[in-house]
Amino acid sequence: MGGTAAAALGIFLMGFLVFLVIAAALMIRIIKPYERGIIERLGKYQRTVDSGITIILPFGIDSLHKVDMREMVLDVPPQEVITSDNVVVTVDAVIYTEVTDPVRVKYNVENFYLATIKLAQTNLRNLIGDMTLDESLTSREGINVKLRNILDEATDKWGVRVARVELQRIEPPADVTTAMHRQMKAERERRAMILEADGMRESAIKKAEGVRQSQILEAEGQAQAIRLKADADQYQKLTVAIGEAQAIETVYGAIHNGNPTDDLIAIKYLEALQGIANGQATKIFLPLDSASLMGSIGTLAELFKDRMGQGPTRGHKGYKRPEPPKPAEPPAPQAPRFNPAYPNPALPPDQMA
């Protein structure tokens, strides 16, 4: 009897120990740092626990639900969207989400992954459907911002925050793509031609500016040279004029101080007339007193004879002052010659015949 009771007690203790081990395994739970735990007791929300070791009641009394709090990437499947100008484009996007409230994620939405993707597809069709093809291709950033605001507002009640939305591609049909490539090629060629024309224009402007500056410098140099030459000519003429004036003044002073006689003046007068007659002119105009000068030639001849020893000179004995020449008598008036072609206007008409 004693041995049987001891064996039964040992089995009981062994079973109880196993029970404690199993119960401990069911009661102790570990929550990772990026997770939050939601504990339900008998099907009712009990509490939310953070990362670490958590004790719950086993055997279905408490249940633990873990929620991942990390930012997740949701890939929106490609879909065809019709733009406002009736062009079918294929749109693909990705969404970055983050759980902010594990309780609302658990109890307000069944599968927030699928719900967020479907919501993104619907709103993406609406946004691109209100745009033309060109607007959708050039407004990627605007589409991202608008879609992110719409999704963030809709998922807030689920305890989910939409961090950002990125459009991966907006792909038009093949024929539209070909036309766009031709258009872009033409646009690039046009820009290249404009840039080349601008470069040629700038080059021509620079070249013309250089020519203008060169001509200006050359003109300034010529003007400076002309100015210097004019100054030199002016200085030369002024110097010559001053020299001639001084020479004339010296000659005049010598003549004035030498007290020249009338005979010397007459001789110089004749020398001047000789110089005039030796010129190349075919006509010579003599002064008004030439007639009286001709009358005094005899007197000058006597003067020369006296100087050559042929008679007494002034200051010598027997010298006689020559008589002054008589003025030349004016020529006798002649009767005017009658020319029938040119009648005399002073005669009366009856005497012209």
GROMACS .gro file of C-alpha atoms in nm, residues 65-233:
model
  169
   65HIS     CA    1  -0.240   4.035  -3.084
   66LYS     CA    2   0.085   4.189  -3.206
   67VAL     CA    3   0.085   4.497  -3.432
   68ASP     CA    4   0.392   4.595  -3.640
   69MET     CA    5   0.463   4.968  -3.589
   70ARG     CA    6   0.731   4.999  -3.856
   71GLU     CA    7   0.686   5.201  -4.175
   72MET     CA    8   0.571   4.975  -4.454
   73VAL     CA    9   0.574   5.004  -4.831
   74LEU     CA   10   0.255   4.921  -5.018
   75ASP     CA   11   0.289   4.858  -5.390
   76VAL     CA   12  -0.012   4.981  -5.587
   77PRO     CA   13  -0.063   4.748  -5.885
   78PRO     CA   14  -0.040   4.907  -6.232
   79GLN     CA   15  -0.372   5.022  -6.373
   80GLU     CA   16  -0.493   5.191  -6.691
   81VAL     CA   17  -0.634   5.541  -6.650
   82ILE     CA   18  -0.805   5.763  -6.909
   83THR     CA   19  -0.696   6.126  -6.909
   84SER     CA   20  -0.925   6.420  -6.982
   85ASP     CA   21  -0.804   6.427  -7.346
   86ASN     CA   22  -0.901   6.057  -7.388
   87VAL     CA   23  -0.553   5.908  -7.374
   88VAL     CA   24  -0.511   5.576  -7.194
   89VAL     CA   25  -0.205   5.570  -6.968
   90THR     CA   26  -0.068   5.305  -6.737
   91VAL     CA   27  -0.006   5.430  -6.383
   92ASP     CA   28   0.196   5.262  -6.109
   93ALA     CA   29   0.264   5.397  -5.758
   94VAL     CA   30   0.399   5.305  -5.416
   95ILE     CA   31   0.268   5.417  -5.075
   96TYR     CA   32   0.468   5.452  -4.753
   97THR     CA   33   0.247   5.399  -4.443
   98GLU     CA   34   0.303   5.386  -4.069
   99VAL     CA   35   0.071   5.262  -3.789
  100THR     CA   36   0.012   5.530  -3.526
  101ASP     CA   37  -0.263   5.363  -3.318
  102PRO     CA   38  -0.259   4.980  -3.287
  103VAL     CA   39  -0.604   4.970  -3.126
  104ARG     CA   40  -0.776   5.145  -3.417
  105VAL     CA   41  -0.581   4.938  -3.670
  106LYS     CA   42  -0.705   4.625  -3.493
  107TYR     CA   43  -1.069   4.719  -3.445
  108ASN     CA   44  -1.153   4.984  -3.714
  109VAL     CA   45  -1.036   4.807  -4.029
  110GLU     CA   46  -1.003   4.442  -4.113
  111ASN     CA   47  -0.704   4.468  -4.349
  112PHE     CA   48  -0.565   4.815  -4.374
  113TYR     CA   49  -0.307   4.703  -4.636
  114LEU     CA   50  -0.569   4.611  -4.890
  115ALA     CA   51  -0.793   4.903  -4.793
  116THR     CA   52  -0.513   5.154  -4.844
  117ILE     CA   53  -0.416   5.008  -5.184
  118LYS     CA   54  -0.774   5.012  -5.314
  119LEU     CA   55  -0.825   5.367  -5.187
  120ALA     CA   56  -0.505   5.476  -5.363
  121GLN     CA   57  -0.613   5.322  -5.694
  122THR     CA   58  -0.952   5.494  -5.684
  123ASN     CA   59  -0.817   5.839  -5.605
  124LEU     CA   60  -0.535   5.802  -5.854
  125ARG     CA   61  -0.787   5.742  -6.133
  126ASN     CA   62  -0.983   6.050  -6.024
  127LEU     CA   63  -0.678   6.276  -6.015
  128ILE     CA   64  -0.531   6.175  -6.351
  129GLY     CA   65  -0.876   6.166  -6.512
  130ASP     CA   66  -0.907   6.541  -6.448
  131MET     CA   67  -0.576   6.614  -6.624
  132THR     CA   68  -0.453   6.608  -6.980
  133LEU     CA   69  -0.166   6.387  -7.084
  134ASP     CA   70   0.083   6.672  -7.082
  135GLU     CA   71  -0.034   6.786  -6.738
  136SER     CA   72  -0.008   6.437  -6.593
  137LEU     CA   73   0.343   6.393  -6.732
  138THR     CA   74   0.464   6.726  -6.598
  139SER     CA   75   0.277   6.727  -6.264
  140ARG     CA   76   0.413   6.421  -6.088
  141GLU     CA   77   0.500   6.608  -5.772
  142GLY     CA   78   0.157   6.770  -5.758
  143ILE     CA   79  -0.014   6.432  -5.801
  144ASN     CA   80   0.199   6.283  -5.524
  145VAL     CA   81   0.109   6.560  -5.279
  146LYS     CA   82  -0.263   6.554  -5.357
  147LEU     CA   83  -0.288   6.175  -5.334
  148ARG     CA   84  -0.093   6.168  -5.010
  149ASN     CA   85  -0.324   6.427  -4.850
  150ILE     CA   86  -0.636   6.233  -4.958
  151LEU     CA   87  -0.505   5.899  -4.830
  152ASP     CA   88  -0.374   6.045  -4.503
  153GLU     CA   89  -0.712   6.197  -4.425
  154ALA     CA   90  -0.898   5.875  -4.509
  155THR     CA   91  -0.666   5.641  -4.315
  156ASP     CA   92  -0.647   5.858  -4.004
  157LYS     CA   93  -0.954   5.686  -3.854
  158TRP     CA   94  -0.777   5.352  -3.904
  159GLY     CA   95  -0.479   5.464  -3.697
  160VAL     CA   96  -0.254   5.473  -4.004
  161ARG     CA   97  -0.046   5.766  -4.131
  162VAL     CA   98   0.048   5.791  -4.499
  163ALA     CA   99   0.403   5.925  -4.500
  164ARG     CA  100   0.439   5.981  -4.876
  165VAL     CA  101   0.322   5.863  -5.216
  166GLU     CA  102   0.546   5.820  -5.519
  167LEU     CA  103   0.435   5.766  -5.879
  168GLN     CA  104   0.664   5.508  -6.031
  169ARG     CA  105   0.555   5.560  -6.390
  170ILE     CA  106   0.296   5.718  -6.614
  171GLU     CA  107   0.326   5.534  -6.943
  172PRO     CA  108   0.121   5.643  -7.248
  173PRO     CA  109   0.049   5.410  -7.543
  174ALA     CA  110   0.324   5.322  -7.791
  175ASP     CA  111   0.197   5.550  -8.070
  176VAL     CA  112   0.171   5.843  -7.832
  177THR     CA  113   0.519   5.768  -7.701
  178THR     CA  114   0.657   5.769  -8.056
  179ALA     CA  115   0.489   6.102  -8.131
  180MET     CA  116   0.624   6.245  -7.807
  181HIS     CA  117   0.974   6.132  -7.896
  182ARG     CA  118   0.949   6.304  -8.234
  183GLN     CA  119   0.818   6.617  -8.065
  184MET     CA  120   1.099   6.615  -7.810
  185LYS     CA  121   1.354   6.564  -8.088
  186ALA     CA  122   1.212   6.858  -8.282
  187GLU     CA  123   1.212   7.069  -7.967
  188ARG     CA  124   1.575   6.981  -7.896
  189GLU     CA  125   1.672   7.067  -8.253
  190ARG     CA  126   1.484   7.397  -8.228
  191ARG     CA  127   1.661   7.484  -7.905
  192ALA     CA  128   1.995   7.388  -8.058
  193MET     CA  129   1.927   7.616  -8.356
  194ILE     CA  130   1.825   7.898  -8.123
  195LEU     CA  131   2.140   7.853  -7.916
  196GLU     CA  132   2.353   7.843  -8.231
  197ALA     CA  133   2.184   8.157  -8.365
  198ASP     CA  134   2.234   8.330  -8.032
  199GLY     CA  135   2.599   8.231  -8.036
  200MET     CA  136   2.645   8.362  -8.390
  201ARG     CA  137   2.466   8.685  -8.298
  202GLU     CA  138   2.685   8.734  -7.992
  203SER     CA  139   2.993   8.658  -8.202
  204ALA     CA  140   2.887   8.911  -8.467
  205ILE     CA  141   2.818   9.170  -8.200
  206LYS     CA  142   3.158   9.112  -8.040
  207LYS     CA  143   3.328   9.128  -8.380
  208ALA     CA  144   3.146   9.450  -8.475
  209GLU     CA  145   3.232   9.596  -8.138
  210GLY     CA  146   3.596   9.510  -8.192
  211VAL     CA  147   3.594   9.667  -8.540
  212ARG     CA  148   3.424   9.978  -8.401
  213GLN     CA  149   3.679  10.011  -8.122
  214SER     CA  150   3.961   9.959  -8.373
  215GLN     CA  151   3.820  10.228  -8.603
  216ILE     CA  152   3.771  10.464  -8.311
  217LEU     CA  153   4.129  10.414  -8.197
  218GLU     CA  154   4.257  10.454  -8.553
  219ALA     CA  155   4.052  10.773  -8.601
  220GLU     CA  156   4.176  10.908  -8.269
  221GLY     CA  157   4.533  10.831  -8.374
  222GLN     CA  158   4.485  11.006  -8.709
  223ALA     CA  159   4.323  11.305  -8.536
  224GLN     CA  160   4.614  11.322  -8.292
  225ALA     CA  161   4.862  11.303  -8.580
  226ILE     CA  162   4.677  11.576  -8.773
  227ARG     CA  163   4.665  11.789  -8.459
  228LEU     CA  164   5.037  11.748  -8.398
  229LYS     CA  165   5.118  11.820  -8.766
  230ALA     CA  166   4.897  12.132  -8.756
  231ASP     CA  167   5.072  12.245  -8.439
  232ALA     CA  168   5.408  12.186  -8.605
  233ASP     CA  169   5.303  12.378  -8.920
   0.00000   0.00000   0.00000
